[in-house]
mmCIF file of C-alpha atoms in Angstrom:
data_model
loop_
_atom_site.group_PDB
_atom_site.id
_atom_site.type_symbol
_atom_site.label_atom_id
_atom_site.label_comp_id
_atom_site.label_asym_id
_atom_site.label_seq_id
_atom_site.Cartn_x
_atom_site.Cartn_y
_atom_site.Cartn_z
ATOM 1 C CA MET A 1 12.563 -1.849 -3.343
ATOM 2 C CA ASP A 2 11.154 -4.434 -1.964
ATOM 3 C CA ASN A 3 13.773 -7.050 -3.026
ATOM 4 C CA GLN A 4 12.316 -10.716 -2.535
ATOM 5 C CA LYS A 5 14.586 -13.918 -0.751
ATOM 6 C CA PRO A 6 14.145 -16.885 -2.359
ATOM 7 C CA LEU A 7 11.728 -18.985 0.015
ATOM 8 C CA SER A 8 13.872 -22.167 1.906
ATOM 9 C CA GLU A 9 12.217 -24.963 4.532
ATOM 10 C CA SER A 10 14.590 -24.518 6.379
ATOM 11 C CA SER A 11 14.391 -21.070 6.998
ATOM 12 C CA ASP A 12 10.892 -21.249 8.450
ATOM 13 C CA PRO A 13 10.274 -22.565 11.869
ATOM 14 C CA SER A 14 6.227 -22.950 11.098
ATOM 15 C CA ARG A 15 6.933 -25.700 7.906
ATOM 16 C CA LYS A 16 6.494 -28.472 11.035
ATOM 17 C CA LEU A 17 3.873 -29.559 12.231
ATOM 18 C CA PRO A 18 3.347 -30.821 16.175
ATOM 19 C CA ASN A 19 3.735 -34.599 16.366
ATOM 20 C CA SER A 20 0.180 -36.334 17.231
ATOM 21 C CA GLY A 21 -0.238 -40.088 19.054
ATOM 22 C CA GLN A 22 -3.453 -39.898 17.529
ATOM 23 C CA VAL A 23 -3.158 -38.906 13.547
ATOM 24 C CA ASN A 24 -1.964 -38.868 11.035
ATOM 25 C CA VAL A 25 0.538 -35.340 10.524
ATOM 26 C CA SER A 26 2.641 -36.941 8.015
ATOM 27 C CA ALA A 27 -0.128 -36.517 5.871
ATOM 28 C CA LEU A 28 -0.874 -33.165 6.500
ATOM 29 C CA ALA A 29 2.942 -32.548 5.626
ATOM 30 C CA ARG A 30 1.947 -33.962 1.860
ATOM 31 C CA LEU A 31 -1.753 -31.572 1.671
ATOM 32 C CA PHE A 32 -0.101 -29.249 -1.226
ATOM 33 C CA TYR A 33 2.155 -31.649 -2.812
ATOM 34 C CA ASN A 34 2.812 -31.269 -6.663
ATOM 35 C CA THR A 35 0.157 -29.036 -6.487
ATOM 36 C CA THR A 36 -0.839 -27.315 -9.930
ATOM 37 C CA ASN A 37 -2.920 -23.780 -8.646
ATOM 38 C CA SER A 38 -4.369 -22.625 -5.931
ATOM 39 C CA TYR A 39 -7.677 -24.396 -4.671
ATOM 40 C CA LYS A 40 -6.529 -26.725 -2.567
ATOM 41 C CA TYR A 41 -4.545 -24.126 -0.394
ATOM 42 C CA LEU A 42 -8.013 -22.357 -0.523
ATOM 43 C CA PHE A 43 -9.977 -24.825 0.725
ATOM 44 C CA PHE A 44 -7.821 -25.657 3.589
ATOM 45 C CA LEU A 45 -7.246 -22.224 4.745
ATOM 46 C CA SER A 46 -11.230 -22.273 4.202
ATOM 47 C CA ILE A 47 -11.467 -25.043 6.625
ATOM 48 C CA LEU A 48 -9.562 -23.395 9.229
ATOM 49 C CA ASP A 49 -11.309 -20.262 9.040
ATOM 50 C CA ILE A 50 -14.900 -22.259 9.761
ATOM 51 C CA LEU A 51 -13.666 -24.367 12.407
ATOM 52 C CA GLU A 52 -12.407 -21.088 14.078
ATOM 53 C CA ARG A 53 -15.899 -19.529 13.690
ATOM 54 C CA ARG A 54 -17.064 -22.172 14.670
ATOM 55 C CA GLN A 55 -15.403 -23.309 17.891
ATOM 56 C CA PHE A 56 -13.854 -26.313 16.380
ATOM 57 C CA GLU A 57 -17.024 -27.209 16.671
ATOM 58 C CA PHE A 58 -16.573 -30.850 14.348
ATOM 59 C CA GLU A 59 -20.739 -32.711 14.599
ATOM 60 C CA LEU A 60 -21.648 -30.073 12.132
ATOM 61 C CA PRO A 61 -21.140 -30.465 8.579
ATOM 62 C CA ILE A 62 -19.548 -27.781 7.015
ATOM 63 C CA SER A 63 -21.083 -27.821 2.996
ATOM 64 C CA PHE A 64 -19.689 -27.121 -0.491
ATOM 65 C CA GLN A 65 -21.585 -23.423 -0.679
ATOM 66 C CA ASP A 66 -20.007 -22.247 2.558
ATOM 67 C CA MET A 67 -16.849 -23.853 2.281
ATOM 68 C CA ILE A 68 -16.460 -22.147 -2.023
ATOM 69 C CA VAL A 69 -18.281 -18.862 -0.770
ATOM 70 C CA GLU A 70 -14.749 -18.784 2.103
ATOM 71 C CA MET A 71 -12.138 -19.908 -0.585
ATOM 72 C CA LEU A 72 -13.479 -17.050 -2.652
ATOM 73 C CA ALA A 73 -13.637 -14.833 0.196
ATOM 74 C CA ASN A 74 -10.047 -15.656 0.984
ATOM 75 C CA ALA A 75 -9.074 -15.195 -2.755
ATOM 76 C CA TRP A 76 -11.139 -11.837 -3.014
ATOM 77 C CA TYR A 77 -8.307 -9.511 -1.619
ATOM 78 C CA PRO A 78 -5.079 -11.027 -3.599
ATOM 79 C CA HIS A 79 -7.123 -10.524 -6.324
ATOM 80 C CA THR A 80 -8.976 -8.339 -6.940
ATOM 81 C CA PHE A 81 -8.113 -5.939 -4.275
ATOM 82 C CA PHE A 82 -4.370 -6.367 -4.833
ATOM 83 C CA LYS A 83 -4.071 -8.215 -8.076
ATOM 84 C CA LEU A 84 -1.865 -10.919 -7.583
ATOM 85 C CA SER A 85 -1.939 -14.208 -10.931
ATOM 86 C CA PHE A 86 -3.102 -18.315 -8.689
ATOM 87 C CA GLY A 87 -1.310 -19.418 -11.868
ATOM 88 C CA ALA A 88 -2.219 -20.079 -15.549
ATOM 89 C CA LEU A 89 -3.948 -22.789 -15.264
ATOM 90 C CA ASP A 90 -5.959 -21.909 -12.271
ATOM 91 C CA LYS A 91 -9.774 -20.517 -13.135
ATOM 92 C CA ILE A 92 -10.947 -18.564 -9.585
ATOM 93 C CA ALA A 93 -9.408 -15.898 -10.843
ATOM 94 C CA GLN A 94 -12.011 -15.831 -13.752
ATOM 95 C CA LYS A 95 -14.701 -16.808 -11.313
ATOM 96 C CA LEU A 96 -14.089 -14.251 -9.170
ATOM 97 C CA ASP A 97 -14.631 -11.686 -11.978
ATOM 98 C CA SER A 98 -17.830 -13.386 -12.999
ATOM 99 C CA LEU A 99 -19.020 -12.049 -9.924
ATOM 100 C CA ASP A 100 -21.790 -8.728 -10.057
ATOM 101 C CA MET A 101 -20.144 -7.247 -6.554
ATOM 102 C CA THR A 102 -20.528 -4.036 -5.522
ATOM 103 C CA ILE A 103 -17.946 -3.849 -2.477
ATOM 104 C CA ASP A 104 -18.615 -0.517 -0.406
ATOM 105 C CA GLN A 105 -15.984 1.141 1.744
ATOM 106 C CA PRO A 106 -15.954 -1.136 5.245
ATOM 107 C CA ILE A 107 -14.938 -4.370 3.637
ATOM 108 C CA ILE A 108 -11.395 -2.331 1.554
ATOM 109 C CA GLN A 109 -11.209 0.098 5.121
ATOM 110 C CA SER A 110 -10.120 -3.374 6.666
ATOM 111 C CA ARG A 111 -13.092 -2.627 9.047
ATOM 112 C CA ASP A 112 -14.677 -6.404 7.776
ATOM 113 C CA THR A 113 -12.151 -8.526 10.140
ATOM 114 C CA ASP A 114 -14.112 -12.030 9.755
ATOM 115 C CA LYS A 115 -14.813 -11.429 6.335
ATOM 116 C CA LYS A 116 -18.352 -10.968 7.581
ATOM 117 C CA LEU A 117 -19.443 -8.684 4.699
ATOM 118 C CA LEU A 118 -17.640 -9.783 1.833
ATOM 119 C CA ARG A 119 -18.803 -13.118 1.993
ATOM 120 C CA GLU A 120 -21.674 -11.824 2.870
ATOM 121 C CA ALA A 121 -21.683 -10.080 -0.323
ATOM 122 C CA ILE A 122 -20.568 -13.333 -2.926
ATOM 123 C CA ALA A 123 -23.195 -15.267 -0.343
ATOM 124 C CA SER A 124 -25.916 -13.099 -2.733
ATOM 125 C CA GLN A 125 -24.459 -14.005 -6.244
ATOM 126 C CA ASP A 126 -25.607 -16.613 -8.440
ATOM 127 C CA LEU A 127 -23.041 -19.240 -7.672
ATOM 128 C CA LYS A 128 -24.398 -22.588 -8.881
ATOM 129 C CA ASP A 129 -21.627 -22.395 -12.057
ATOM 130 C CA ILE A 130 -18.532 -21.563 -9.401
ATOM 131 C CA ILE A 131 -19.822 -24.125 -7.433
ATOM 132 C CA SER A 132 -19.698 -26.933 -9.612
ATOM 133 C CA HIS A 133 -16.736 -26.193 -10.630
ATOM 134 C CA LEU A 134 -14.904 -26.180 -7.773
ATOM 135 C CA ARG A 135 -17.316 -29.499 -5.765
ATOM 136 C CA ARG A 136 -16.211 -31.250 -8.994
ATOM 137 C CA TYR A 137 -12.245 -31.691 -7.487
ATOM 138 C CA VAL A 138 -10.957 -30.154 -4.163
ATOM 139 C CA PRO A 139 -12.576 -32.141 -1.750
ATOM 140 C CA PHE A 140 -11.976 -34.821 -3.128
ATOM 141 C CA ARG A 141 -8.149 -34.443 -3.875
ATOM 142 C CA LEU A 142 -7.618 -32.883 -0.734
ATOM 143 C CA ILE A 143 -8.030 -35.971 1.018
ATOM 144 C CA ILE A 144 -5.956 -38.325 -0.769
ATOM 145 C CA PRO A 145 -2.862 -38.259 1.855
ATOM 146 C CA PHE A 146 -4.866 -39.742 4.200
ATOM 147 C CA VAL A 147 -6.084 -43.685 2.488
ATOM 148 C CA GLU A 148 -3.371 -43.452 0.333
ATOM 149 C CA SER A 149 -2.453 -46.822 1.207
ATOM 150 C CA HIS A 150 -5.760 -48.146 0.745
ATOM 151 C CA LEU A 151 -6.458 -46.047 -2.775
ATOM 152 C CA GLY A 152 -5.423 -50.862 -4.287
ATOM 153 C CA SER A 153 -6.258 -50.639 -8.099
ATOM 154 C CA VAL A 154 -8.621 -47.419 -8.359
ATOM 155 C CA SER A 155 -7.625 -45.779 -11.712
ATOM 156 C CA ARG A 156 -6.213 -41.690 -11.222
ATOM 157 C CA LYS A 157 -7.409 -41.152 -14.963
ATOM 158 C CA GLY A 158 -10.731 -38.826 -15.704
ATOM 159 C CA ASP A 159 -12.224 -38.849 -12.469
ATOM 160 C CA ASN A 160 -12.469 -42.178 -11.278
ATOM 161 C CA LEU A 161 -10.792 -41.022 -7.689
ATOM 162 C CA ASP A 162 -12.822 -38.451 -7.267
ATOM 163 C CA ARG A 163 -15.064 -40.666 -7.619
ATOM 164 C CA ALA A 164 -14.256 -43.320 -5.944
ATOM 165 C CA MET A 165 -13.140 -41.414 -2.312
ATOM 166 C CA PRO A 166 -16.217 -40.939 -0.563
ATOM 167 C CA GLU A 167 -17.161 -44.795 -0.468
ATOM 168 C CA ILE A 168 -13.068 -44.892 0.246
ATOM 169 C CA VAL A 169 -13.106 -42.436 3.313
ATOM 170 C CA ASP A 170 -16.439 -43.460 4.684
ATOM 171 C CA ARG A 171 -15.017 -46.957 5.183
ATOM 172 C CA TYR A 172 -11.584 -46.074 6.480
ATOM 173 C CA PHE A 173 -12.309 -43.135 8.290
ATOM 174 C CA GLU A 174 -11.765 -45.256 11.685
ATOM 175 C CA VAL A 175 -8.683 -47.083 10.338
ATOM 176 C CA CYS A 176 -6.950 -44.084 9.271
ATOM 177 C CA LYS A 177 -9.029 -40.790 10.514
ATOM 178 C CA PRO A 178 -8.958 -38.754 6.933
ATOM 179 C CA LEU A 179 -9.366 -34.872 7.752
ATOM 180 C CA TYR A 180 -13.055 -35.669 7.076
ATOM 181 C CA ARG A 181 -15.950 -38.061 5.313
ATOM 182 C CA PHE A 182 -18.749 -36.617 2.999
ATOM 183 C CA ASN A 183 -22.021 -36.191 4.467
ATOM 184 C CA SER A 184 -22.720 -39.644 0.762
ATOM 185 C CA THR A 185 -20.910 -42.516 0.157
ATOM 186 C CA LYS A 186 -21.898 -41.534 -3.592
ATOM 187 C CA TYR A 187 -20.036 -38.465 -5.555
ATOM 188 C CA LYS A 188 -23.271 -36.668 -7.092
ATOM 189 C CA ASP A 189 -24.537 -37.157 -3.342
ATOM 190 C CA CYS A 190 -22.085 -35.307 -1.957
ATOM 191 C CA LYS A 191 -23.432 -31.802 -0.437
ATOM 192 C CA THR A 192 -21.259 -30.743 2.822
ATOM 193 C CA ILE A 193 -18.087 -32.346 5.136
ATOM 194 C CA THR A 194 -17.973 -33.291 8.498
ATOM 195 C CA ILE A 195 -13.957 -33.525 9.980
ATOM 196 C CA HIS A 196 -12.830 -36.188 12.371
ATOM 197 C CA PRO A 197 -13.395 -35.293 15.800
ATOM 198 C CA ASP A 198 -9.504 -36.112 16.186
ATOM 199 C CA TRP A 199 -8.338 -33.884 13.722
ATOM 200 C CA ALA A 200 -11.515 -31.192 15.264
ATOM 201 C CA SER A 201 -9.396 -31.699 18.448
ATOM 202 C CA TYR A 202 -5.598 -31.777 16.900
ATOM 203 C CA LEU A 203 -6.525 -28.733 14.639
ATOM 204 C CA LYS A 204 -7.140 -27.021 17.569
ATOM 205 C CA GLN A 205 -4.911 -27.182 19.851
ATOM 206 C CA HIS A 206 -2.332 -26.856 17.530
ATOM 207 C CA CYS A 207 -4.084 -23.825 15.087
ATOM 208 C CA SER A 208 -1.594 -21.570 15.205
ATOM 209 C CA ILE A 209 0.932 -23.401 14.238
ATOM 210 C CA ILE A 210 -1.112 -24.745 11.613
ATOM 211 C CA ARG A 211 -1.976 -21.604 9.905
ATOM 212 C CA GLY A 212 1.376 -20.274 10.491
ATOM 213 C CA TRP A 213 2.337 -23.276 8.378
ATOM 214 C CA THR A 214 -0.532 -22.938 6.005
ATOM 215 C CA ALA A 215 0.593 -19.828 5.056
ATOM 216 C CA TRP A 216 3.946 -20.144 4.140
ATOM 217 C CA GLU A 217 3.203 -23.338 2.339
ATOM 218 C CA TRP A 218 0.539 -20.452 -0.168
ATOM 219 C CA LEU A 219 3.242 -18.002 0.230
ATOM 220 C CA THR A 220 6.005 -20.221 -1.438
ATOM 221 C CA TYR A 221 3.293 -20.962 -4.259
ATOM 222 C CA MET A 222 1.784 -17.582 -4.773
ATOM 223 C CA GLN A 223 5.751 -15.978 -4.953
ATOM 224 C CA LYS A 224 6.140 -18.572 -7.657
ATOM 225 C CA CYS A 225 2.865 -16.964 -9.808
ATOM 226 C CA ASN A 226 4.633 -13.364 -9.481
ATOM 227 C CA PRO A 227 7.693 -13.928 -9.345
ATOM 228 C CA SER A 228 8.667 -9.804 -10.538
ATOM 229 C CA THR A 229 5.416 -8.122 -7.752
ATOM 230 C CA PRO A 230 6.681 -6.654 -4.853
ATOM 231 C CA ALA A 231 5.920 -7.436 -1.323
ATOM 232 C CA VAL A 232 3.371 -10.600 -2.203
ATOM 233 C CA ALA A 233 3.525 -11.981 1.454
ATOM 234 C CA ASN A 234 1.786 -8.620 2.352
ATOM 235 C CA LYS A 235 -0.460 -9.786 -0.649
ATOM 236 C CA LEU A 236 -2.113 -12.714 0.722
ATOM 237 C CA PHE A 237 -4.108 -12.182 3.528
ATOM 238 C CA MET A 238 -7.151 -8.617 4.670
ATOM 239 C CA PRO A 239 -5.180 -6.340 5.606
ATOM 240 C CA ILE A 240 -6.301 -5.910 9.269
ATOM 241 C CA LYS A 241 -4.978 -2.638 9.780
ATOM 242 C CA ARG A 242 -2.868 -0.333 7.261
ATOM 243 C CA GLU A 243 0.649 1.758 9.098
ATOM 244 C CA SER A 244 -0.352 5.190 10.328
ATOM 245 C CA LEU A 245 1.006 8.096 8.393
ATOM 246 C CA ASN A 246 0.973 10.640 11.287
ATOM 247 C CA LYS A 247 5.281 10.646 10.446
ATOM 248 C CA GLN A 248 4.834 11.103 7.075
ATOM 249 C CA SER A 249 2.195 13.655 7.249
ATOM 250 C CA GLU A 250 4.142 15.587 9.257
ATOM 251 C CA TYR A 251 7.263 15.592 7.193
ATOM 252 C CA TRP A 252 4.633 17.016 4.539
ATOM 253 C CA ARG A 253 2.742 19.251 6.740
ATOM 254 C CA LEU A 254 6.863 20.936 7.534
ATOM 255 C CA VAL A 255 6.891 21.004 4.026
ATOM 256 C CA LEU A 256 3.499 22.297 3.331
ATOM 257 C CA ARG A 257 4.002 25.675 5.960
ATOM 258 C CA SER A 258 7.268 26.530 4.667
ATOM 259 C CA GLN A 259 6.366 27.069 1.358
ATOM 260 C CA GLN A 260 2.373 27.231 -1.060
ATOM 261 C CA LEU A 261 2.013 24.125 -3.212
ATOM 262 C CA HIS A 262 -0.416 23.421 -5.277
ATOM 263 C CA CYS A 263 -1.446 19.415 -5.922
ATOM 264 C CA ILE A 264 -0.557 17.816 -9.048
ATOM 265 C CA TYR A 265 -3.414 16.748 -10.219
ATOM 266 C CA SER A 266 -5.684 19.522 -9.580
ATOM 267 C CA ASN A 267 -3.728 22.211 -9.813
ATOM 268 C CA GLU A 268 -5.473 23.829 -6.416
ATOM 269 C CA ILE A 269 -3.771 24.514 -3.589
ATOM 270 C CA ILE A 270 -2.981 22.429 -0.792
ATOM 271 C CA SER A 271 -2.942 23.489 3.224
ATOM 272 C CA PRO A 272 -1.151 22.725 5.444
ATOM 273 C CA LYS A 273 -4.068 22.292 7.599
ATOM 274 C CA GLN A 274 -6.364 19.926 5.458
ATOM 275 C CA PHE A 275 -4.814 17.269 2.910
ATOM 276 C CA SER A 276 -4.217 14.151 2.083
ATOM 277 C CA LEU A 277 -1.215 11.396 1.300
ATOM 278 C CA ASP A 278 -1.425 9.879 -2.227
ATOM 279 C CA HIS A 279 0.887 6.889 -3.003
ATOM 280 C CA TYR A 280 1.036 7.418 -6.653
ATOM 281 C CA LEU A 281 2.293 3.981 -7.237
ATOM 282 C CA PRO A 282 -1.254 2.337 -5.523
ATOM 283 C CA TRP A 283 -0.231 1.614 -1.791
ATOM 284 C CA SER A 284 -2.427 -2.014 -2.770
ATOM 285 C CA PHE A 285 0.574 -2.301 -6.063
ATOM 286 C CA VAL A 286 3.832 -1.817 -3.030
ATOM 287 C CA THR A 287 1.996 -2.233 0.539
ATOM 288 C CA HIS A 288 3.763 0.066 1.933
ATOM 289 C CA ASN A 289 4.353 3.629 2.736
ATOM 290 C CA GLN A 290 7.709 4.639 2.270
ATOM 291 C CA LEU A 291 7.977 8.839 1.314
ATOM 292 C CA TRP A 292 9.140 8.604 -1.683
ATOM 293 C CA ASN A 293 6.797 7.267 -3.406
ATOM 294 C CA LEU A 294 3.433 10.297 -1.455
ATOM 295 C CA ILE A 295 2.463 13.144 -1.889
ATOM 296 C CA PRO A 296 0.335 15.633 -0.761
ATOM 297 C CA THR A 297 -3.140 16.046 -2.460
ATOM 298 C CA LEU A 298 -6.729 17.962 -1.555
ATOM 299 C CA PRO A 299 -8.250 14.385 -0.018
ATOM 300 C CA GLU A 300 -11.448 14.834 -2.606
ATOM 301 C CA VAL A 301 -8.170 14.247 -5.805
ATOM 302 C CA ASN A 302 -6.846 11.223 -3.677
ATOM 303 C CA SER A 303 -10.190 9.474 -3.048
ATOM 304 C CA SER A 304 -11.401 9.248 -6.479
ATOM 305 C CA LYS A 305 -7.238 8.123 -7.665
ATOM 306 C CA SER A 306 -8.149 5.227 -5.266
ATOM 307 C CA ASN A 307 -5.615 2.188 -7.130
ATOM 308 C CA ASN A 308 -4.896 3.546 -10.222
ATOM 309 C CA LEU A 309 -1.838 4.186 -12.060
ATOM 310 C CA PRO A 310 -1.514 8.234 -12.673
ATOM 311 C CA ASP A 311 -1.075 8.974 -16.450
ATOM 312 C CA GLU A 312 2.310 9.859 -17.254
ATOM 313 C CA GLN A 313 1.481 13.679 -18.128
ATOM 314 C CA TYR A 314 1.905 14.465 -13.658
ATOM 315 C CA PHE A 315 5.849 12.498 -13.764
ATOM 316 C CA ASP A 316 7.391 15.365 -13.532
ATOM 317 C CA ASN A 317 5.174 17.081 -11.419
ATOM 318 C CA PHE A 318 5.094 14.570 -9.357
ATOM 319 C CA VAL A 319 9.450 14.567 -9.114
ATOM 320 C CA HIS A 320 9.299 18.207 -8.907
ATOM 321 C CA LEU A 321 7.162 18.328 -5.696
ATOM 322 C CA GLN A 322 9.282 15.179 -3.943
ATOM 323 C CA TYR A 323 12.442 18.017 -5.124
ATOM 324 C CA ILE A 324 10.419 20.317 -2.912
ATOM 325 C CA GLY A 325 10.097 18.432 -0.141
ATOM 326 C CA LEU A 326 13.663 18.009 -0.195
ATOM 327 C CA THR A 327 15.304 21.145 -0.410
ATOM 328 C CA THR A 328 12.753 22.224 2.313
ATOM 329 C CA THR A 329 13.705 20.037 4.434
ATOM 330 C CA HIS A 330 17.353 19.945 4.302
ATOM 331 C CA SER A 331 17.188 23.904 5.332
ATOM 332 C CA ALA A 332 14.830 23.455 8.320
ATOM 333 C CA LEU A 333 16.094 20.094 9.821
ATOM 334 C CA GLY A 334 19.319 19.160 11.272
ATOM 335 C CA GLU A 335 21.730 17.097 8.985
ATOM 336 C CA SER A 336 20.725 13.857 11.427
ATOM 337 C CA GLN A 337 17.619 14.385 11.177
ATOM 338 C CA TRP A 338 16.814 15.069 7.466
ATOM 339 C CA GLU A 339 19.159 12.140 7.007
ATOM 340 C CA LYS A 340 17.160 10.182 9.348
ATOM 341 C CA GLN A 341 13.779 11.406 6.751
ATOM 342 C CA ILE A 342 15.308 10.433 3.576
ATOM 343 C CA GLU A 343 16.565 6.391 4.274
ATOM 344 C CA SER A 344 13.879 5.295 2.273
ATOM 345 C CA TYR A 345 14.494 7.780 -0.948
ATOM 346 C CA ILE A 346 19.057 6.179 -1.136
ATOM 347 C CA SER A 347 17.821 2.742 -0.796
ATOM 348 C CA ASP A 348 14.727 2.223 -2.681
ATOM 349 C CA LEU A 349 15.591 4.376 -6.118
ATOM 350 C CA GLY A 350 18.934 3.274 -6.045
ATOM 351 C CA ILE A 351 20.778 6.825 -4.612
ATOM 352 C CA GLY A 352 24.539 6.958 -4.515
ATOM 353 C CA MET A 353 25.230 9.148 -2.730
ATOM 354 C CA LYS A 354 22.273 11.709 0.115
ATOM 355 C CA ASN A 355 23.219 15.196 -1.942
ATOM 356 C CA ASP A 356 22.125 13.908 -5.116
ATOM 357 C CA LEU A 357 18.837 13.698 -3.626
ATOM 358 C CA LEU A 358 19.481 18.147 -4.490
ATOM 359 C CA SER A 359 20.148 17.834 -7.551
ATOM 360 C CA VAL A 360 16.707 18.030 -9.932
ATOM 361 C CA GLU A 361 17.842 16.453 -12.563
ATOM 362 C CA LYS A 362 19.600 13.176 -10.787
ATOM 363 C CA LEU A 363 16.652 12.839 -8.559
ATOM 364 C CA ARG A 364 14.633 12.106 -12.016
ATOM 365 C CA ASN A 365 16.694 10.029 -13.018
ATOM 366 C CA ALA A 366 16.443 8.208 -10.156
ATOM 367 C CA TYR A 367 12.698 7.856 -10.539
ATOM 368 C CA ALA A 368 12.211 6.902 -13.632
ATOM 369 C CA LYS A 369 14.676 4.047 -13.737
ATOM 370 C CA VAL A 370 12.658 2.080 -10.611
ATOM 371 C CA LEU A 371 8.914 3.843 -11.392
ATOM 372 C CA ASN A 372 8.682 3.348 -15.029
ATOM 373 C CA PRO A 373 9.462 -0.883 -14.406
ATOM 374 C CA LEU A 374 7.095 -0.729 -11.410
ATOM 375 C CA LEU A 375 4.185 1.058 -13.222
ATOM 376 C CA ALA A 376 4.221 -1.533 -16.315
ATOM 377 C CA LEU A 377 4.983 -4.157 -13.940
ATOM 378 C CA ALA A 378 1.522 -3.557 -11.769
ATOM 379 C CA ALA A 379 -0.416 -2.349 -15.363
ATOM 380 C CA ASN A 380 0.296 -5.849 -16.485
ATOM 381 C CA GLN A 381 -1.124 -7.413 -12.660
ATOM 382 C CA GLY A 382 -4.959 -5.133 -14.309
ATOM 383 C CA PHE A 383 -4.486 -1.811 -12.167
ATOM 384 C CA SER A 384 -5.889 0.582 -14.565
ATOM 385 C CA VAL A 385 -3.332 3.435 -16.447
ATOM 386 C CA GLY A 386 -3.779 6.423 -17.525
ATOM 387 C CA TRP A 387 -5.729 7.875 -14.860
ATOM 388 C CA HIS A 388 -6.019 11.830 -14.566
ATOM 389 C CA TYR A 389 -8.377 14.015 -12.083
ATOM 390 C CA SER A 390 -11.479 15.805 -13.882
ATOM 391 C CA LYS A 391 -13.750 17.266 -10.988
#
């Protein structure tokens, strides 16, 4: 299974930010200290995204509206598509769920490489409440490390510091070079930020390293929020390209040509010339294409199942179909070729000996030990349970 190893600061080189004689890199490195929710990560990631699209043109202000649309777009995949938690104190998931959005296939199928369609869908919503909530804290608190030595006696209780930040940042904009300034020195009138030119230059020069460092910090936070979830690292950003299923299709095509198989959901005969591969546990939960989780289905059935968790009534038929696949390929392939095909079964299902895969009872017991906890975890994360096929 996708066992997650604890993250350590020394294990990832992207945590080391490039030095600079023009800007305070140590302030940037403190950006996410003592962070208890996702807002700062999403806000800074969104700054990077917008700057890259604008080719790091720093003179053009970034509106709170555009920034918050970008934040919601960055949060949509981990929350809505992959069902990750953002933490007990976080309201991002609640805000996303309040949107009345219909997401179409181009977005889900990763064709929306710069999130344009997703951003347009979010921007078309009534965002007044969300903008009011997120602009209240994030833009003003993210900037604190850059002007910390100039805060003086400003009280940090309540929203006193937030309200003081626009004037402080403006006063010291050329002295300590904070990442950005606001369009007004009055808190209630702030509607945009403008990036400091020296920071725009630094971010442009070291963009890939800074993005890697930010992604690492974001991953560290999200793993703490989702300690039992498999493959968190694969679920933080839009999947740019899904891995090909050609090899897995060839495996099942070999089985289908050897004997007649029925779809476990519809009981219809599956043609070796036209079938789909179904992830029994949804891909958006496991984010892998291991054979032990794949079975052939009719294309319309696979489309209907989508990201839902199958009803338990299908479990025995799923195991039996896997058993047929394993015994058929064992007979049809040479020993060395078959061993290559079954590697994921051995490692992920905890099978002690390869020949145990040829016993339907031992295979069923192995699947029960692995699938039942994962199905429960996926259900707790919000994946729809009890799906069954109906025409």
